[in-house]
């Protein structure tokens, strides 16, 4: 049974590591997304940093990306930026790709 137990522990460790990696990539994506939106709204550097943190926090409200998309879309609309939900989702996907690339580069 030792070999089976060792395999089980290895799978559990890999799963935990994969989940940790995914969490870091999503947090980075949300930061980049918040910075993108802040730039669109013309925020200062300090306001941009605070806004990026607020976008990261918004992701903890519910599972999935809906909470982040609603926050950014609402804030952009309130700031008078003409953008659709599709445009916001496209920007989120673009930032996801960039976050993965940055994460991989940081690991090398």
PDB file of C-alpha atoms in Angstrom:
ATOM      1  CA  UNK A   1       0.000   0.000   0.000  1.00  0.00           C
ATOM      2  CA  UNK A   2       2.965   2.341   0.372  1.00  0.00           C
ATOM      3  CA  UNK A   3       3.315   2.861  -3.377  1.00  0.00           C
ATOM      4  CA  UNK A   4      -0.376   3.663  -3.663  1.00  0.00           C
ATOM      5  CA  UNK A   5      -0.172   6.095  -0.739  1.00  0.00           C
ATOM      6  CA  UNK A   6       2.893   7.760  -2.265  1.00  0.00           C
ATOM      7  CA  UNK A   7       1.086   8.189  -5.602  1.00  0.00           C
ATOM      8  CA  UNK A   8      -1.952   9.610  -3.863  1.00  0.00           C
ATOM      9  CA  UNK A   9       0.181  12.142  -1.955  1.00  0.00           C
ATOM     10  CA  UNK A  10       1.978  13.087  -5.180  1.00  0.00           C
ATOM     11  CA  UNK A  11      -1.325  13.689  -6.979  1.00  0.00           C
ATOM     12  CA  UNK A  12      -2.614  15.761  -4.059  1.00  0.00           C
ATOM     13  CA  UNK A  13       0.582  17.827  -4.019  1.00  0.00           C
ATOM     14  CA  UNK A  14       0.373  18.414  -7.773  1.00  0.00           C
ATOM     15  CA  UNK A  15      -3.262  19.439  -7.512  1.00  0.00           C
ATOM     16  CA  UNK A  16      -2.450  21.893  -4.713  1.00  0.00           C
ATOM     17  CA  UNK A  17       0.416  23.341  -6.730  1.00  0.00           C
ATOM     18  CA  UNK A  18      -1.770  23.667  -9.844  1.00  0.00           C
ATOM     19  CA  UNK A  19      -4.466  25.460  -7.846  1.00  0.00           C
ATOM     20  CA  UNK A  20      -1.893  27.824  -6.335  1.00  0.00           C
ATOM     21  CA  UNK A  21      -0.504  28.594  -9.800  1.00  0.00           C
ATOM     22  CA  UNK A  22      -3.993  29.223 -11.184  1.00  0.00           C
ATOM     23  CA  UNK A  23      -4.790  31.566  -8.278  1.00  0.00           C
ATOM     24  CA  UNK A  24      -1.609  33.577  -8.910  1.00  0.00           C
ATOM     25  CA  UNK A  25      -2.300  33.854 -12.644  1.00  0.00           C
ATOM     26  CA  UNK A  26      -5.892  34.990 -12.070  1.00  0.00           C
ATOM     27  CA  UNK A  27      -4.790  37.571  -9.501  1.00  0.00           C
ATOM     28  CA  UNK A  28      -2.183  38.880 -11.954  1.00  0.00           C
ATOM     29  CA  UNK A  29      -4.790  38.942 -14.732  1.00  0.00           C
ATOM     30  CA  UNK A  30      -7.159  40.932 -12.542  1.00  0.00           C
ATOM     31  CA  UNK A  31      -4.413  43.418 -11.645  1.00  0.00           C
ATOM     32  CA  UNK A  32      -3.562  43.921 -15.327  1.00  0.00           C
ATOM     33  CA  UNK A  33      -7.267  44.222 -16.150  1.00  0.00           C
ATOM     34  CA  UNK A  34      -7.731  46.824 -13.413  1.00  0.00           C
ATOM     35  CA  UNK A  35      -4.748  48.776 -14.718  1.00  0.00           C
ATOM     36  CA  UNK A  36      -6.197  48.654 -18.230  1.00  0.00           C
ATOM     37  CA  UNK A  37      -9.552  49.984 -17.019  1.00  0.00           C
ATOM     38  CA  UNK A  38      -7.888  52.664 -14.901  1.00  0.00           C
ATOM     39  CA  UNK A  39      -5.961  53.854 -17.928  1.00  0.00           C
ATOM     40  CA  UNK A  40      -9.219  54.080 -19.888  1.00  0.00           C
ATOM     41  CA  UNK A  41     -10.707  56.173 -17.062  1.00  0.00           C
ATOM     42  CA  UNK A  42      -7.660  58.440 -16.875  1.00  0.00           C
ATOM     43  CA  UNK A  43      -6.789  57.673 -13.254  1.00  0.00           C
ATOM     44  CA  UNK A  44      -3.543  58.797 -11.624  1.00  0.00           C
ATOM     45  CA  UNK A  45      -0.809  56.293 -10.728  1.00  0.00           C
ATOM     46  CA  UNK A  46      -1.990  56.093  -7.108  1.00  0.00           C
ATOM     47  CA  UNK A  47      -5.617  55.733  -8.146  1.00  0.00           C
ATOM     48  CA  UNK A  48      -4.626  53.082 -10.692  1.00  0.00           C
ATOM     49  CA  UNK A  49      -2.908  51.000  -8.014  1.00  0.00           C
ATOM     50  CA  UNK A  50      -5.906  51.295  -5.692  1.00  0.00           C
ATOM     51  CA  UNK A  51      -8.308  50.450  -8.503  1.00  0.00           C
ATOM     52  CA  UNK A  52      -6.290  47.382  -9.543  1.00  0.00           C
ATOM     53  CA  UNK A  53      -6.462  46.144  -5.943  1.00  0.00           C
ATOM     54  CA  UNK A  54     -10.224  46.758  -5.909  1.00  0.00           C
ATOM     55  CA  UNK A  55     -10.609  44.654  -9.067  1.00  0.00           C
ATOM     56  CA  UNK A  56      -8.630  41.826  -7.435  1.00  0.00           C
ATOM     57  CA  UNK A  57     -10.915  42.046  -4.382  1.00  0.00           C
ATOM     58  CA  UNK A  58     -14.033  42.027  -6.553  1.00  0.00           C
ATOM     59  CA  UNK A  59     -13.091  38.570  -7.795  1.00  0.00           C
ATOM     60  CA  UNK A  60     -13.716  37.127  -4.326  1.00  0.00           C
ATOM     61  CA  UNK A  61     -17.411  38.038  -4.377  1.00  0.00           C
ATOM     62  CA  UNK A  62     -18.541  34.991  -6.378  1.00  0.00           C
ATOM     63  CA  UNK A  63     -17.176  32.157  -8.461  1.00  0.00           C
ATOM     64  CA  UNK A  64     -16.274  32.921 -12.049  1.00  0.00           C
ATOM     65  CA  UNK A  65     -15.420  36.150 -13.807  1.00  0.00           C
ATOM     66  CA  UNK A  66     -18.871  37.741 -13.706  1.00  0.00           C
ATOM     67  CA  UNK A  67     -18.144  39.800 -10.597  1.00  0.00           C
ATOM     68  CA  UNK A  68     -14.985  41.300 -12.106  1.00  0.00           C
ATOM     69  CA  UNK A  69     -16.656  42.010 -15.436  1.00  0.00           C
ATOM     70  CA  UNK A  70     -19.643  43.686 -13.761  1.00  0.00           C
ATOM     71  CA  UNK A  71     -17.385  45.882 -11.616  1.00  0.00           C
ATOM     72  CA  UNK A  72     -15.168  47.058 -14.458  1.00  0.00           C
ATOM     73  CA  UNK A  73     -18.023  47.479 -16.936  1.00  0.00           C
ATOM     74  CA  UNK A  74     -20.016  49.459 -14.372  1.00  0.00           C
ATOM     75  CA  UNK A  75     -17.062  51.657 -13.482  1.00  0.00           C
ATOM     76  CA  UNK A  76     -16.182  52.310 -17.127  1.00  0.00           C
ATOM     77  CA  UNK A  77     -19.798  53.135 -17.943  1.00  0.00           C
ATOM     78  CA  UNK A  78     -20.037  55.453 -14.915  1.00  0.00           C
ATOM     79  CA  UNK A  79     -16.877  57.222 -16.098  1.00  0.00           C
ATOM     80  CA  UNK A  80     -18.516  57.868 -19.469  1.00  0.00           C
ATOM     81  CA  UNK A  81     -16.417  55.340 -21.400  1.00  0.00           C
ATOM     82  CA  UNK A  82     -18.343  53.875 -24.328  1.00  0.00           C
ATOM     83  CA  UNK A  83     -17.625  50.133 -24.173  1.00  0.00           C
ATOM     84  CA  UNK A  84     -19.687  46.980 -24.457  1.00  0.00           C
ATOM     85  CA  UNK A  85     -19.635  43.913 -22.263  1.00  0.00           C
ATOM     86  CA  UNK A  86     -18.024  42.102 -25.195  1.00  0.00           C
ATOM     87  CA  UNK A  87     -15.243  44.675 -25.273  1.00  0.00           C
ATOM     88  CA  UNK A  88     -14.645  44.218 -21.545  1.00  0.00           C
ATOM     89  CA  UNK A  89     -14.622  40.421 -21.891  1.00  0.00           C
ATOM     90  CA  UNK A  90     -12.147  40.670 -24.784  1.00  0.00           C
ATOM     91  CA  UNK A  91      -9.848  42.849 -22.667  1.00  0.00           C
ATOM     92  CA  UNK A  92     -10.111  40.356 -19.792  1.00  0.00           C
ATOM     93  CA  UNK A  93      -9.091  37.502 -22.104  1.00  0.00           C
ATOM     94  CA  UNK A  94      -6.200  39.562 -23.464  1.00  0.00           C
ATOM     95  CA  UNK A  95      -5.000  40.232 -19.918  1.00  0.00           C
ATOM     96  CA  UNK A  96      -5.331  36.516 -19.082  1.00  0.00           C
ATOM     97  CA  UNK A  97      -2.935  35.661 -21.902  1.00  0.00           C
ATOM     98  CA  UNK A  98      -0.537  38.391 -20.771  1.00  0.00           C
ATOM     99  CA  UNK A  99      -0.714  37.203 -17.143  1.00  0.00           C
ATOM    100  CA  UNK A 100       0.112  33.607 -18.152  1.00  0.00           C
ATOM    101  CA  UNK A 101       3.036  34.826 -20.251  1.00  0.00           C
ATOM    102  CA  UNK A 102       4.375  36.961 -17.399  1.00  0.00           C
ATOM    103  CA  UNK A 103       3.981  34.102 -14.931  1.00  0.00           C
ATOM    104  CA  UNK A 104       5.830  31.659 -17.173  1.00  0.00           C
ATOM    105  CA  UNK A 105       8.622  34.169 -17.815  1.00  0.00           C
ATOM    106  CA  UNK A 106       8.986  34.791 -14.079  1.00  0.00           C
ATOM    107  CA  UNK A 107       9.390  31.044 -13.480  1.00  0.00           C
ATOM    108  CA  UNK A 108      12.294  30.681 -15.898  1.00  0.00           C
TER     109      UNK A 108
END
